GROMACS .gro file of C-alpha atoms in nm:
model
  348
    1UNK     CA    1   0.000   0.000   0.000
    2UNK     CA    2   0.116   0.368  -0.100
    3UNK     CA    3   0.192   0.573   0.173
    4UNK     CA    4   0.126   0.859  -0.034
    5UNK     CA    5   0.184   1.075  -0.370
    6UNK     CA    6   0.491   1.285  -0.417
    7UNK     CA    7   0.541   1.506  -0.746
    8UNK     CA    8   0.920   1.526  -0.743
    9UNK     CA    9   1.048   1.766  -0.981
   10UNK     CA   10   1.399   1.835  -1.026
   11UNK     CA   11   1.731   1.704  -1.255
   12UNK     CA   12   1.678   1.331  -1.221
   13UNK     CA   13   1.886   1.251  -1.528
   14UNK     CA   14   2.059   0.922  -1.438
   15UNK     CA   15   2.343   0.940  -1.205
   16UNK     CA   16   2.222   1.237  -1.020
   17UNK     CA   17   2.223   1.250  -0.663
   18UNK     CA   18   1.837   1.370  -0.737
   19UNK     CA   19   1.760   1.087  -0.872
   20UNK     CA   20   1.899   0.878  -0.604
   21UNK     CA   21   1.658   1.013  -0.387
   22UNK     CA   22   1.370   1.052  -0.612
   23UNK     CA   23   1.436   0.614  -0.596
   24UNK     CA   24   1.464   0.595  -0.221
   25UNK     CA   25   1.110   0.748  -0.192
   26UNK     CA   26   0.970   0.468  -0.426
   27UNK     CA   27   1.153   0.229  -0.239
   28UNK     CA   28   1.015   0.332   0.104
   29UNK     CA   29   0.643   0.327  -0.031
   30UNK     CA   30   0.570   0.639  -0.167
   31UNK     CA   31   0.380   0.684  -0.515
   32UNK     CA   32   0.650   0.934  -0.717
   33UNK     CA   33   0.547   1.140  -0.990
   34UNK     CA   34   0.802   1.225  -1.150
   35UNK     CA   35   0.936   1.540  -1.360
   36UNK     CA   36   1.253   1.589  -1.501
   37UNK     CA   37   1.373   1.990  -1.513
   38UNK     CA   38   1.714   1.903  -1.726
   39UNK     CA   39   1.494   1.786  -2.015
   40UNK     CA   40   1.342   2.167  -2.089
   41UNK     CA   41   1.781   2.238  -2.115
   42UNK     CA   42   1.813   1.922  -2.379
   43UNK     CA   43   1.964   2.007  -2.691
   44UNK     CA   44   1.925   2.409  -2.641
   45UNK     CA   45   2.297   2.452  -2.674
   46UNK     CA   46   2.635   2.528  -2.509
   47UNK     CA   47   2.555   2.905  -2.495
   48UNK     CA   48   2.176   2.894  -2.448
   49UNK     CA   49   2.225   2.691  -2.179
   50UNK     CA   50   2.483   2.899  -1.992
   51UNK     CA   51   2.256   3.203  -2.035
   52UNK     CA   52   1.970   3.000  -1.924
   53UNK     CA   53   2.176   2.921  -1.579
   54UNK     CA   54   2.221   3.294  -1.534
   55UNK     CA   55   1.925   3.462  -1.678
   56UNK     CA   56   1.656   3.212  -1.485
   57UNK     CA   57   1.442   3.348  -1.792
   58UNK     CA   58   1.354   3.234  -2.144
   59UNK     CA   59   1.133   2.994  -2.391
   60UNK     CA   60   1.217   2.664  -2.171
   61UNK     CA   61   1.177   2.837  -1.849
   62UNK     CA   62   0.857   2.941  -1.906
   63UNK     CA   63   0.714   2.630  -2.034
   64UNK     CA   64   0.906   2.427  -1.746
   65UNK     CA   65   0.683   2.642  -1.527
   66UNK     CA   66   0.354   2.580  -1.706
   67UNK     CA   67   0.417   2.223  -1.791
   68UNK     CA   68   0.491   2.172  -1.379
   69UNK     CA   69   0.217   2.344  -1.263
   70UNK     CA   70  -0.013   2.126  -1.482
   71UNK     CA   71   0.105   1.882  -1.396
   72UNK     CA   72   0.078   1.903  -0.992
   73UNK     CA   73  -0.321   1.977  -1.093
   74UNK     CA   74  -0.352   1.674  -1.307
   75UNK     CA   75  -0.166   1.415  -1.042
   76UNK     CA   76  -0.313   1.543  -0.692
   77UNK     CA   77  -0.011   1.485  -0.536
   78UNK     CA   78  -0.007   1.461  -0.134
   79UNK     CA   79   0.340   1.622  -0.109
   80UNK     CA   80   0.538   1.822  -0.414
   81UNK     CA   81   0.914   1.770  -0.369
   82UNK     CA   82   1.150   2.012  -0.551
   83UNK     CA   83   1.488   1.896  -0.574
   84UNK     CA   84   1.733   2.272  -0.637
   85UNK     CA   85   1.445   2.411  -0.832
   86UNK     CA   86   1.698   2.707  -0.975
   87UNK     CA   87   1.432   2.755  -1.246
   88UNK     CA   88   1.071   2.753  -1.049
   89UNK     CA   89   0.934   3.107  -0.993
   90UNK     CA   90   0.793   3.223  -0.704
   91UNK     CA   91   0.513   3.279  -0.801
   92UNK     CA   92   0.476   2.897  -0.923
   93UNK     CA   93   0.569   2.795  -0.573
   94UNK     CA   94   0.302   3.018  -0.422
   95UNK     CA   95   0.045   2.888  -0.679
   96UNK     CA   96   0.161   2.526  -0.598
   97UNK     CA   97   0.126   2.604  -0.198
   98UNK     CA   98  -0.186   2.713  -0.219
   99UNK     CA   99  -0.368   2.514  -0.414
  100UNK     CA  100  -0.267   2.191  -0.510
  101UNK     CA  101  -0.048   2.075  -0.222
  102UNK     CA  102   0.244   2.108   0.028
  103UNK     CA  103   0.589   2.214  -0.165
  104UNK     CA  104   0.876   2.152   0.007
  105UNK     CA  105   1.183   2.244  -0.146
  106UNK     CA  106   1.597   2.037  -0.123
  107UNK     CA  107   1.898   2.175  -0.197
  108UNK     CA  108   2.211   2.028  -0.175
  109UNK     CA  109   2.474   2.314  -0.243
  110UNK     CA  110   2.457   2.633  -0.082
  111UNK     CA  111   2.308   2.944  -0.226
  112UNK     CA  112   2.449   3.115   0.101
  113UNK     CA  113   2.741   3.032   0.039
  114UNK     CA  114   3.119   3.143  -0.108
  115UNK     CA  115   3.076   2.943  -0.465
  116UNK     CA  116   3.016   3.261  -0.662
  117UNK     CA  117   2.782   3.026  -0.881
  118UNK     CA  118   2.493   3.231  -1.037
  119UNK     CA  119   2.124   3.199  -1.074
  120UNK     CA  120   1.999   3.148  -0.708
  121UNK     CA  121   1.786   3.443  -0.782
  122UNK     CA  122   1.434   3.271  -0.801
  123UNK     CA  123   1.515   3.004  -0.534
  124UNK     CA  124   1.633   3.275  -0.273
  125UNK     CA  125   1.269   3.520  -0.385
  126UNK     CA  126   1.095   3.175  -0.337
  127UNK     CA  127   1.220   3.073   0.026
  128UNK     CA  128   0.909   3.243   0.220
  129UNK     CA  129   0.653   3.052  -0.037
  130UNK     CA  130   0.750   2.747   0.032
  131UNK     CA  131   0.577   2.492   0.299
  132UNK     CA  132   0.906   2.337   0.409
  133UNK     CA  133   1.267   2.331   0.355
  134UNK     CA  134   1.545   2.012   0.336
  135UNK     CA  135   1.880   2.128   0.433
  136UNK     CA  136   2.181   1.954   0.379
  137UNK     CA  137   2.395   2.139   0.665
  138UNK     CA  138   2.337   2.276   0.980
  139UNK     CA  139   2.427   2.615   0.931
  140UNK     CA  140   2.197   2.708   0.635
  141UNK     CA  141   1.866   2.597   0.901
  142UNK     CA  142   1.969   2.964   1.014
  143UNK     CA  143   2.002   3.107   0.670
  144UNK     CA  144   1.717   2.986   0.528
  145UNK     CA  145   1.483   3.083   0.844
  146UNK     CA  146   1.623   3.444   0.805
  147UNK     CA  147   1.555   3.454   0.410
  148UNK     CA  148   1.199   3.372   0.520
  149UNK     CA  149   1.112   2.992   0.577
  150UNK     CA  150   0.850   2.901   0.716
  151UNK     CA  151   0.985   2.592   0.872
  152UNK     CA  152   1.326   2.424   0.803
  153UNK     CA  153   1.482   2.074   0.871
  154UNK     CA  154   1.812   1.922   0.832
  155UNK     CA  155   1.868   1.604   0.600
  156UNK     CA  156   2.188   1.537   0.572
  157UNK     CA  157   2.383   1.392   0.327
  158UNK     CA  158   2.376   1.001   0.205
  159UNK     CA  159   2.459   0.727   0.016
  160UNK     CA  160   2.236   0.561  -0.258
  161UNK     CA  161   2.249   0.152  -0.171
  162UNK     CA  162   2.170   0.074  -0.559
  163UNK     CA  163   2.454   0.186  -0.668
  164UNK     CA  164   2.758   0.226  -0.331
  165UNK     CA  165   2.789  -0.091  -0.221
  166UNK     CA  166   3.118  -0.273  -0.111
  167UNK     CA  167   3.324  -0.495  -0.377
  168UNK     CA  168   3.309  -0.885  -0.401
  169UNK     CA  169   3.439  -1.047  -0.159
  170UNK     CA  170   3.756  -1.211  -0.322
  171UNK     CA  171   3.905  -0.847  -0.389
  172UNK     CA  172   4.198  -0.888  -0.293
  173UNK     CA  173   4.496  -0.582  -0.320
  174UNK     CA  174   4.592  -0.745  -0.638
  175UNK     CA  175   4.297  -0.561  -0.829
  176UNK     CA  176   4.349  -0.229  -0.666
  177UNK     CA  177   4.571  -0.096  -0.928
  178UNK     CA  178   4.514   0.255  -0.823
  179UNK     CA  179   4.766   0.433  -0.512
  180UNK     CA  180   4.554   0.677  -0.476
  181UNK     CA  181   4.284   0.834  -0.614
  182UNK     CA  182   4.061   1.182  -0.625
  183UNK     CA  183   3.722   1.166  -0.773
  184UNK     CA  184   3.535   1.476  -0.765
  185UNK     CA  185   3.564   1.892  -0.915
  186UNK     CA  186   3.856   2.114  -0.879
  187UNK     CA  187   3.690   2.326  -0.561
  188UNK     CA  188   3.848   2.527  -0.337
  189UNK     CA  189   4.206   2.476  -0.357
  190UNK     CA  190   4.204   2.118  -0.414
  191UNK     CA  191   4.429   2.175  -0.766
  192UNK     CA  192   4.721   2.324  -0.527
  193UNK     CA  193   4.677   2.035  -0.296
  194UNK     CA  194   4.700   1.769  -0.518
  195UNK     CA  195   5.020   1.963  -0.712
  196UNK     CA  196   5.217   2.010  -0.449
  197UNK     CA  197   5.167   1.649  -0.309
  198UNK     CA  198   5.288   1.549  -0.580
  199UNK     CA  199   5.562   1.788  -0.631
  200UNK     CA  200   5.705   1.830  -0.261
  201UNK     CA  201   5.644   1.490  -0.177
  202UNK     CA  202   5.638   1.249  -0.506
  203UNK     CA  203   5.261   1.123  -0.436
  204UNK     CA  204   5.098   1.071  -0.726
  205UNK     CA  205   4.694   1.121  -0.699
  206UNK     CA  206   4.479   0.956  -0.996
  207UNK     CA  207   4.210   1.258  -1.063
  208UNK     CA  208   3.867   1.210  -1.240
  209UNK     CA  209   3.670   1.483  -1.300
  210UNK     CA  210   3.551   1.797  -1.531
  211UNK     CA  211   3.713   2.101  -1.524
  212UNK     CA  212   4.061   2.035  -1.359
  213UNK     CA  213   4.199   2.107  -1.748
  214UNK     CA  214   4.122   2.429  -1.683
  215UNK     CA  215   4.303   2.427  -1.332
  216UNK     CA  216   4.614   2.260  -1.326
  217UNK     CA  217   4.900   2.320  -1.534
  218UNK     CA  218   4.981   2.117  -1.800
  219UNK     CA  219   5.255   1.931  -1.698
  220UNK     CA  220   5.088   1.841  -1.352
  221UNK     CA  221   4.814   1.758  -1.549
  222UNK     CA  222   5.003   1.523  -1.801
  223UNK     CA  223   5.080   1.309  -1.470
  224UNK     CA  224   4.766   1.345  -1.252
  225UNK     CA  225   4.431   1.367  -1.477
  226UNK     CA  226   4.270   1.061  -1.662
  227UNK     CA  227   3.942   1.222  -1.768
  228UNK     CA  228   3.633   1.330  -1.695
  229UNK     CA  229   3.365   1.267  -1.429
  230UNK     CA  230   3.231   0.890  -1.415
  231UNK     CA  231   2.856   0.819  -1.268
  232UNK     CA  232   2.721   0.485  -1.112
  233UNK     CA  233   2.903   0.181  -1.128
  234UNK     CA  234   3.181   0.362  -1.314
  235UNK     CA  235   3.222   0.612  -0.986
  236UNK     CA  236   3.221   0.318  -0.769
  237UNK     CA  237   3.443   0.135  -0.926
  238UNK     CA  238   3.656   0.403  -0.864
  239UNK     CA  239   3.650   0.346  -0.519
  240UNK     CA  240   3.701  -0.023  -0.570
  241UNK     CA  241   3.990   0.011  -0.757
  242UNK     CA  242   4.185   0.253  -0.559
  243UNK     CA  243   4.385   0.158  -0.245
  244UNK     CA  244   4.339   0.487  -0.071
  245UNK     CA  245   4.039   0.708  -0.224
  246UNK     CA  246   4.082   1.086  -0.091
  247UNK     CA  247   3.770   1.360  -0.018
  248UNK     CA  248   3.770   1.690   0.072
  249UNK     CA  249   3.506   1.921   0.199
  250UNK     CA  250   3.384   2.196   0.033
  251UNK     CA  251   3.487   2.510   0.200
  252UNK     CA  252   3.350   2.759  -0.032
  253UNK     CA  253   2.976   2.584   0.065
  254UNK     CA  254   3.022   2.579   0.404
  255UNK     CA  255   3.040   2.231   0.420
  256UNK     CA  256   3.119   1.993   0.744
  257UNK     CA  257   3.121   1.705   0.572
  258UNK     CA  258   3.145   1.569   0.207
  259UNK     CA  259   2.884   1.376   0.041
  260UNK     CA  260   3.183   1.160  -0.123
  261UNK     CA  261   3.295   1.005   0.178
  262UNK     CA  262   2.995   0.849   0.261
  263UNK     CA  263   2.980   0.682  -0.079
  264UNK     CA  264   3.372   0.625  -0.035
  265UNK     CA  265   3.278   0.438   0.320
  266UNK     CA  266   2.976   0.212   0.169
  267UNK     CA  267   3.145   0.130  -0.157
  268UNK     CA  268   3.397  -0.047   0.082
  269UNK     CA  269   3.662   0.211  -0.001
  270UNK     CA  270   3.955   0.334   0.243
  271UNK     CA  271   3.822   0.674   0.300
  272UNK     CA  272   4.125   0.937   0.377
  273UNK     CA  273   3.937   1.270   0.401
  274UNK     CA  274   3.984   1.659   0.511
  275UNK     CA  275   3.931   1.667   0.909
  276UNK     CA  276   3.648   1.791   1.014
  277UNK     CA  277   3.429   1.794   1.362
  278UNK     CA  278   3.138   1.627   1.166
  279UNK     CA  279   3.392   1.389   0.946
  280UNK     CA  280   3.494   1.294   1.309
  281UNK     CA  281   3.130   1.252   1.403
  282UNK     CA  282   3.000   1.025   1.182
  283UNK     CA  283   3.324   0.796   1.154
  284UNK     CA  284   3.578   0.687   1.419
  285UNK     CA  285   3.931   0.821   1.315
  286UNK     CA  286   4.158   0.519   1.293
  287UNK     CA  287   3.910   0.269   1.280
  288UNK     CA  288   3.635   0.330   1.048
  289UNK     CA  289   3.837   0.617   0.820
  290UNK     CA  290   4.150   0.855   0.821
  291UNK     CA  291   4.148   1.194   0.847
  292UNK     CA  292   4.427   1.435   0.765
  293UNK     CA  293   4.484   1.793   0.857
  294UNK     CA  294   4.695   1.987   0.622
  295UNK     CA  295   4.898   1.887   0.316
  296UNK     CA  296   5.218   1.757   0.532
  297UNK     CA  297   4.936   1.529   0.706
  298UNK     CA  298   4.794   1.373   0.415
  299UNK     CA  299   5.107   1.309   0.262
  300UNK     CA  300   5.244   1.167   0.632
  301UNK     CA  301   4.903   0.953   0.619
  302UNK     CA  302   4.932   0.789   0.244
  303UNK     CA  303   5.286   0.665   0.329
  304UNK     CA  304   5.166   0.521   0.665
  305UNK     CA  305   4.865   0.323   0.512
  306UNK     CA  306   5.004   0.280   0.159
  307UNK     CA  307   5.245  -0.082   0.244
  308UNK     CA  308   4.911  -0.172   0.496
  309UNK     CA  309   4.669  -0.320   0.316
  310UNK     CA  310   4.520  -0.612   0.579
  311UNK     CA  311   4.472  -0.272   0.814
  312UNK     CA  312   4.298  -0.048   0.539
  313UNK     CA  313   4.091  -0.315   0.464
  314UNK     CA  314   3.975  -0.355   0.830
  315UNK     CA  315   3.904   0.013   0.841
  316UNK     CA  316   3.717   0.020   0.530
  317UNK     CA  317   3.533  -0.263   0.636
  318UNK     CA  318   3.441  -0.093   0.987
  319UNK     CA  319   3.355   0.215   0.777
  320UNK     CA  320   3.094   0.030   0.547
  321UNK     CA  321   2.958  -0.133   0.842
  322UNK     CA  322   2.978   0.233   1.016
  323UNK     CA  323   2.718   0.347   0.735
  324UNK     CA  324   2.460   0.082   0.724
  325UNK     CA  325   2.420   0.046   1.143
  326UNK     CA  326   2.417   0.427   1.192
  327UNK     CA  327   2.138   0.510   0.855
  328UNK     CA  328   2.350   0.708   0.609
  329UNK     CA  329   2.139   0.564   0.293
  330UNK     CA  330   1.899   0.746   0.092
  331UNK     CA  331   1.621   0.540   0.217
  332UNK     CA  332   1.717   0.603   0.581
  333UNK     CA  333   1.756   0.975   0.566
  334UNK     CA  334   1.472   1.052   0.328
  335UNK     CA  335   1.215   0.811   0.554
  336UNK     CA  336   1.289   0.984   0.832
  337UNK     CA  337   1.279   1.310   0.633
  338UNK     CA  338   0.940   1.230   0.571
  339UNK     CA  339   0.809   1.131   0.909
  340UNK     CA  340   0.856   1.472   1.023
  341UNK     CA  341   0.683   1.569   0.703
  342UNK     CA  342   0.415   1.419   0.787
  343UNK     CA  343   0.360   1.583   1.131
  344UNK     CA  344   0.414   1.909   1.029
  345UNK     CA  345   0.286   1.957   0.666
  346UNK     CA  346  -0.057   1.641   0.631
  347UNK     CA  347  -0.335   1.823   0.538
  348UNK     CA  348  -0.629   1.664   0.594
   0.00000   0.00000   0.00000
């Protein structure tokens, strides 16, 4: 039996993090509607679409708006779940609110933040219209509730079970050909970090991603990049493959924690990531993952663990285990999500 109907609207292409939880919601029992806002960008071009991003306005916009609003009236949904709805005006949340059900709206970067990234416009006008707010982090509860909201919770980050899970189990060292590895964009400083680890201490870090081109120079590239971002199986294999996989936070979002080490930890990789008081919270240092400090720290670390492999597979092992006891899955954080939901938006 349904527990209920939720229009989800947002990028659900496959591979997105969106889409991930769009699935845990049909796993957990609801009825999902779906709607998919990076088909009305689909084949409008490299420049249309970058002017789309900034301008929040043209052709596609405007029929994303009308083509969501119908259909919220033809599916009656109980809940409407916007997933960073960059491109929804306000006044479509306000019509949506009032009249057809519940909106609550999930972001998972930061328009309060340092990025710099434009078009946060029509999400920041929107905040007040909205029923209810998912937050990744802790300190944009705050933020948001002094932009407007009416009423704010934190979800934090997770993994999604169909697609981080740990290797088989004859895995041996033998088919980790990878040192270690960097999977992710070229934020914050992370380009200077990976350099000089390899130039002041000969570490070699095997980076997948877009954009680091653009960001490292072209020698350092030449010995660090092998192409672009990888989704799914591909990004966990990643994981799989490597013998140490690193993460970073994202200082420029204000972030605590990074979403990659929690799909690091339940992909049964060694997780070696940026030190943090929430890293530390949601993983025992030394036991369940590593955490280093400062460049001198990470390097110190790598050789450490490196020429270990029966003890980094123990603590990736404790960290997988770490993930499913403690509820870091999609299903787990997006059920609960929605049991406080339920209290505070049912309308009867």
């Amino acid at each position: 039996m349904s527990r209920g109907k939720i229009l989800y609207g947002g990028p659900i292409d496959p591979g997105s993090t969106a889409r991930h939880r769009m699935m845990a919601l049909e796993r957990i029992g609801y009825e999902v509607v779906p709607f998919n806002f990076a088909d009305y960008l689909r084949g409008t071009g490299r420049i249309a679409n970058f002017l789309y991003h900034r301008l929040l306005a043209g052709p596609a916009v405007d029929r994303l708006n009308r083509d969501f609003q119908r259909l919220a009236e033809s599916s009656a949904p109980d809940f409407i779940l916007v997933d960073k709805p960059i491109f929804l005006w306000p006044e479509t949340v306000h019509s949506l609110s009032r009249t057809i059900a519940p909106i609550i709206q999930y972001n998972l970067d930061n328009p309060f933040g340092d990025m710099g990234e434009p078009g946060w416009r029509n999400l920041v006008a929107a905040i007040p219209a909205y029923d209810l707010h998912f937050v990744p982090r802790e300190i944009n509860i705050d933020d948001y509730k002094r932009a407007g909201a009416r009423a704010v919770i934190r979800v934090p980050l997770a993994y999604e079970p169909t697609v981080h899970f740990p290797p088989p189990v004859d895995w041996g060292e033998d088919r980790r050909t990878i040192d270690v590895s960097f999977t992710g964009s070229p934020y914050d400083d992370r380009a200077d970090f990976l350099t000089r680890l390899l130039t002041e201490h000969g570490i070699v870090a095997d980076i997948r991603g877009d954009r680091w081109q653009r960001v490292l120079r072209p020698e350092i590239a030449a010995r660090l990049y092998r192409g672009p971002s990888v989704q799914d199986g591909e990004y966990r294999q990643r994981f799989w493959d490597s013998k140490i996989c690193l993460s970073f936070v994202t200082h420029a979002n204000h972030d605590e924690v990074a979403h990659k080490s929690l799909e690091i930890a339940a992909s049964g990789g060694f997780l070696m990531a940026e030190e943090t008081e929430e890293h530390r919270a949601i993983f025992e240092a030394g036991k369940e993952a590593v955490f280093f400090t400062d460049l001198a720290d990470c390097a110190r670390l790598i050789r450490e663990y490196l020429p270990q492999p029966d003890l980094r597979q123990r603590i990736a092992e404790a960290g997988r285990r770490r993930a499913l006891a403690a509820g870091y899955s999609n299903d787990a954080r997006m059920g609960h999500a929605f049991e406080t939901v339920g209290k505070l938006l049912a309308r009867k």
